[in-house]
Amino acid sequence: STLKRLSKFAISNGGFLFSTPSDISSLKLLESINTCAYKVSSGLFTNIPLIEQISIINKPIILSVGMAKEEEIKKILEFLNKYKVDNYALLHCVSLYPAKYEQLNLNFIDKLKNTYKVITGYSDHSDGDLACLAAISMGAKIIEKHFTIDKNFSNFRDHAISADYKELK
């Protein structure tokens, strides 16, 4: 399958494959190719059954908190603690396409790090790389930037704000 080829390619080039399962069946598919970590998107952040199944697998989890309220963040972290999961990180994210610089609230990276004492990162939906560089300077250890091979692929703004090969390199 394409996923198996991607995984082999990543490993042969010194990397690894991690992915975002959207449901239990896609989690099982990703497990079948031995994905090394899982990302939980902002839209799935409160999906307890999915997070429970990922927790049972006991691989690193990257959780995007883009649409979460602070009470929800606390609830999910309590849930992870219940399952004795300690290999996770929280990504700050503004779930807008595109997110304007004045909407990014990068100070929230520091708040996540200091409040929850976890590895923090940033999932970027802004144009260019300035926000990613600023997030790194604010302590982000993980950066997520969307990638596209064609910025004009569709009318969905995600392709237009995604990094192409030259920009990502």
Short mmCIF file of C-alpha atoms in Angstrom, two decimals:
data_model
loop_
_atom_site.label_atom_id
_atom_site.label_comp_id
_atom_site.label_asym_id
_atom_site.label_seq_id
_atom_site.Cartn_x
_atom_site.Cartn_y
_atom_site.Cartn_z
CA SER A 1 0.00 0.00 0.00
CA THR A 2 1.01 3.65 -0.28
CA LEU A 3 1.34 3.94 3.50
CA LYS A 4 3.75 0.99 3.62
CA ARG A 5 5.85 2.59 0.86
CA LEU A 6 5.87 5.92 2.69
CA SER A 7 6.93 4.23 5.92
CA LYS A 8 9.76 2.31 4.21
CA PHE A 9 10.90 5.48 2.43
CA ALA A 10 10.94 7.48 5.68
CA ILE A 11 12.88 4.79 7.55
CA SER A 12 15.39 4.31 4.73
CA ASN A 13 16.07 8.05 4.83
CA GLY A 14 16.63 8.20 8.59
CA GLY A 15 13.12 9.29 9.49
CA PHE A 16 9.91 7.71 10.65
CA LEU A 17 6.22 7.82 9.85
CA PHE A 18 3.55 9.11 12.16
CA SER A 19 0.00 9.92 11.20
CA THR A 20 -3.41 11.14 12.33
CA PRO A 21 -6.01 8.39 12.55
CA SER A 22 -9.53 9.68 12.08
CA ASP A 23 -11.23 6.68 13.66
CA ILE A 24 -10.53 3.22 15.10
CA SER A 25 -10.34 1.52 11.69
CA SER A 26 -7.72 3.97 10.42
CA LEU A 27 -5.80 3.49 13.69
CA LYS A 28 -5.76 -0.27 13.04
CA LEU A 29 -4.50 0.35 9.49
CA LEU A 30 -1.72 2.59 10.78
CA GLU A 31 -0.79 0.01 13.41
CA SER A 32 -0.52 -2.64 10.68
CA ILE A 33 2.37 -0.69 9.13
CA ASN A 34 3.96 -0.07 12.53
CA THR A 35 3.48 3.69 12.73
CA CYS A 36 5.80 4.97 15.46
CA ALA A 37 3.60 7.77 16.86
CA TYR A 38 0.15 9.28 16.49
CA LYS A 39 -1.17 12.80 16.07
CA VAL A 40 -4.59 13.72 17.35
CA SER A 41 -5.95 16.64 15.36
CA SER A 42 -7.75 19.61 16.91
CA GLY A 43 -11.08 18.29 15.66
CA LEU A 44 -10.51 14.91 17.34
CA PHE A 45 -9.04 16.23 20.59
CA THR A 46 -12.08 15.23 22.65
CA ASN A 47 -12.64 11.86 20.92
CA ILE A 48 -12.20 9.74 24.06
CA PRO A 49 -12.68 6.32 22.35
CA LEU A 50 -9.96 7.10 19.80
CA ILE A 51 -7.56 8.53 22.39
CA GLU A 52 -8.23 5.52 24.62
CA GLN A 53 -7.26 3.10 21.83
CA ILE A 54 -4.12 5.12 21.04
CA SER A 55 -3.25 5.11 24.76
CA ILE A 56 -3.54 1.32 24.93
CA ILE A 57 -1.06 1.00 22.04
CA ASN A 58 1.44 2.99 24.15
CA LYS A 59 3.20 4.98 21.44
CA PRO A 60 3.96 8.71 21.54
CA ILE A 61 0.96 10.98 21.03
CA ILE A 62 0.99 14.52 19.67
CA LEU A 63 -2.24 16.31 20.59
CA SER A 64 -3.33 19.48 18.85
CA VAL A 65 -5.38 21.73 21.13
CA GLY A 66 -6.59 24.14 18.43
CA MET A 67 -10.28 24.07 19.28
CA ALA A 68 -10.07 22.90 22.89
CA LYS A 69 -11.15 24.82 25.95
CA GLU A 70 -8.83 24.70 28.95
CA GLU A 71 -11.30 22.45 30.81
CA GLU A 72 -11.14 19.99 27.90
CA ILE A 73 -7.34 20.03 27.94
CA LYS A 74 -7.35 19.24 31.66
CA LYS A 75 -9.91 16.45 31.14
CA ILE A 76 -7.88 14.79 28.36
CA LEU A 77 -4.64 15.03 30.36
CA GLU A 78 -6.38 13.48 33.38
CA PHE A 79 -7.58 10.70 31.08
CA LEU A 80 -4.04 10.13 29.78
CA ASN A 81 -2.72 10.03 33.34
CA LYS A 82 -5.38 7.43 34.19
CA TYR A 83 -3.91 5.25 31.43
CA LYS A 84 -0.40 6.06 32.68
CA VAL A 85 0.46 7.70 29.35
CA ASP A 86 3.43 10.03 29.75
CA ASN A 87 4.81 10.16 26.22
CA TYR A 88 2.72 12.95 24.76
CA ALA A 89 3.07 16.53 23.62
CA LEU A 90 0.61 19.40 23.19
CA LEU A 91 0.59 21.56 20.06
CA HIS A 92 -0.84 25.05 20.14
CA CYS A 93 -2.91 25.67 17.03
CA VAL A 94 -5.27 28.31 15.68
CA SER A 95 -7.81 26.43 13.59
CA LEU A 96 -8.28 29.07 10.89
CA TYR A 97 -7.20 28.85 7.24
CA PRO A 98 -5.31 31.08 6.95
CA ALA A 99 -4.59 32.27 10.46
CA LYS A 100 -3.46 35.89 10.50
CA TYR A 101 -0.41 36.81 12.56
CA GLU A 102 -2.46 38.87 15.01
CA GLN A 103 -4.65 35.79 15.71
CA LEU A 104 -1.83 33.34 16.50
CA ASN A 105 -1.52 33.91 20.27
CA LEU A 106 1.92 32.27 20.37
CA ASN A 107 2.17 33.08 24.09
CA PHE A 108 -0.14 30.12 24.60
CA ILE A 109 2.83 27.81 23.86
CA ASP A 110 4.48 29.05 27.05
CA LYS A 111 1.21 28.70 28.97
CA LEU A 112 0.84 25.06 27.86
CA LYS A 113 4.45 24.31 28.80
CA ASN A 114 4.26 25.94 32.23
CA THR A 115 0.74 24.86 33.17
CA TYR A 116 0.94 21.22 32.13
CA LYS A 117 4.72 20.61 32.31
CA VAL A 118 4.78 18.84 28.93
CA ILE A 119 6.63 19.09 25.65
CA THR A 120 4.91 21.75 23.57
CA GLY A 121 4.79 22.65 19.93
CA TYR A 122 2.98 24.63 17.30
CA SER A 123 0.74 23.61 14.42
CA ASP A 124 0.87 26.43 11.87
CA HIS A 125 -1.89 27.54 9.53
CA SER A 126 -0.39 30.92 8.60
CA ASP A 127 1.35 32.02 5.42
CA GLY A 128 5.14 31.66 5.32
CA ASP A 129 7.52 30.51 8.02
CA LEU A 130 7.67 33.54 10.34
CA ALA A 131 5.16 32.12 12.84
CA CYS A 132 7.07 28.81 13.01
CA LEU A 133 10.33 30.62 13.70
CA ALA A 134 8.65 32.74 16.37
CA ALA A 135 7.13 29.60 17.94
CA ILE A 136 10.57 27.98 18.13
CA SER A 137 11.94 31.09 19.82
CA MET A 138 9.10 30.77 22.35
CA GLY A 139 10.02 27.21 23.23
CA ALA A 140 8.11 25.05 20.74
CA LYS A 141 9.88 21.69 20.37
CA ILE A 142 7.59 20.37 17.61
CA ILE A 143 6.53 22.28 14.51
CA GLU A 144 3.76 21.14 12.20
CA LYS A 145 3.56 22.86 8.84
CA HIS A 146 1.26 21.54 6.16
CA PHE A 147 2.90 20.45 2.91
CA THR A 148 1.60 20.53 -0.66
CA ILE A 149 3.06 19.73 -4.06
CA ASP A 150 0.73 22.30 -5.66
CA LYS A 151 -0.42 25.49 -3.91
CA ASN A 152 -3.15 25.85 -6.56
CA PHE A 153 -4.45 22.29 -6.13
CA SER A 154 -7.90 23.30 -4.90
CA ASN A 155 -9.92 26.24 -3.67
CA PHE A 156 -9.42 25.04 -0.09
CA ARG A 157 -7.03 27.57 1.48
CA ASP A 158 -4.94 24.84 3.12
CA HIS A 159 -3.00 24.26 -0.11
CA ALA A 160 -2.35 27.96 -0.62
CA ILE A 161 -0.86 28.39 2.89
CA SER A 162 0.98 25.07 2.91
CA ALA A 163 4.71 24.90 2.32
CA ASP A 164 5.82 23.53 -1.01
CA TYR A 165 9.01 21.50 -1.47
CA LYS A 166 11.34 24.55 -1.71
CA GLU A 167 9.79 26.29 1.31
CA LEU A 168 9.79 23.19 3.49
CA LYS A 169 13.41 22.40 2.64
#
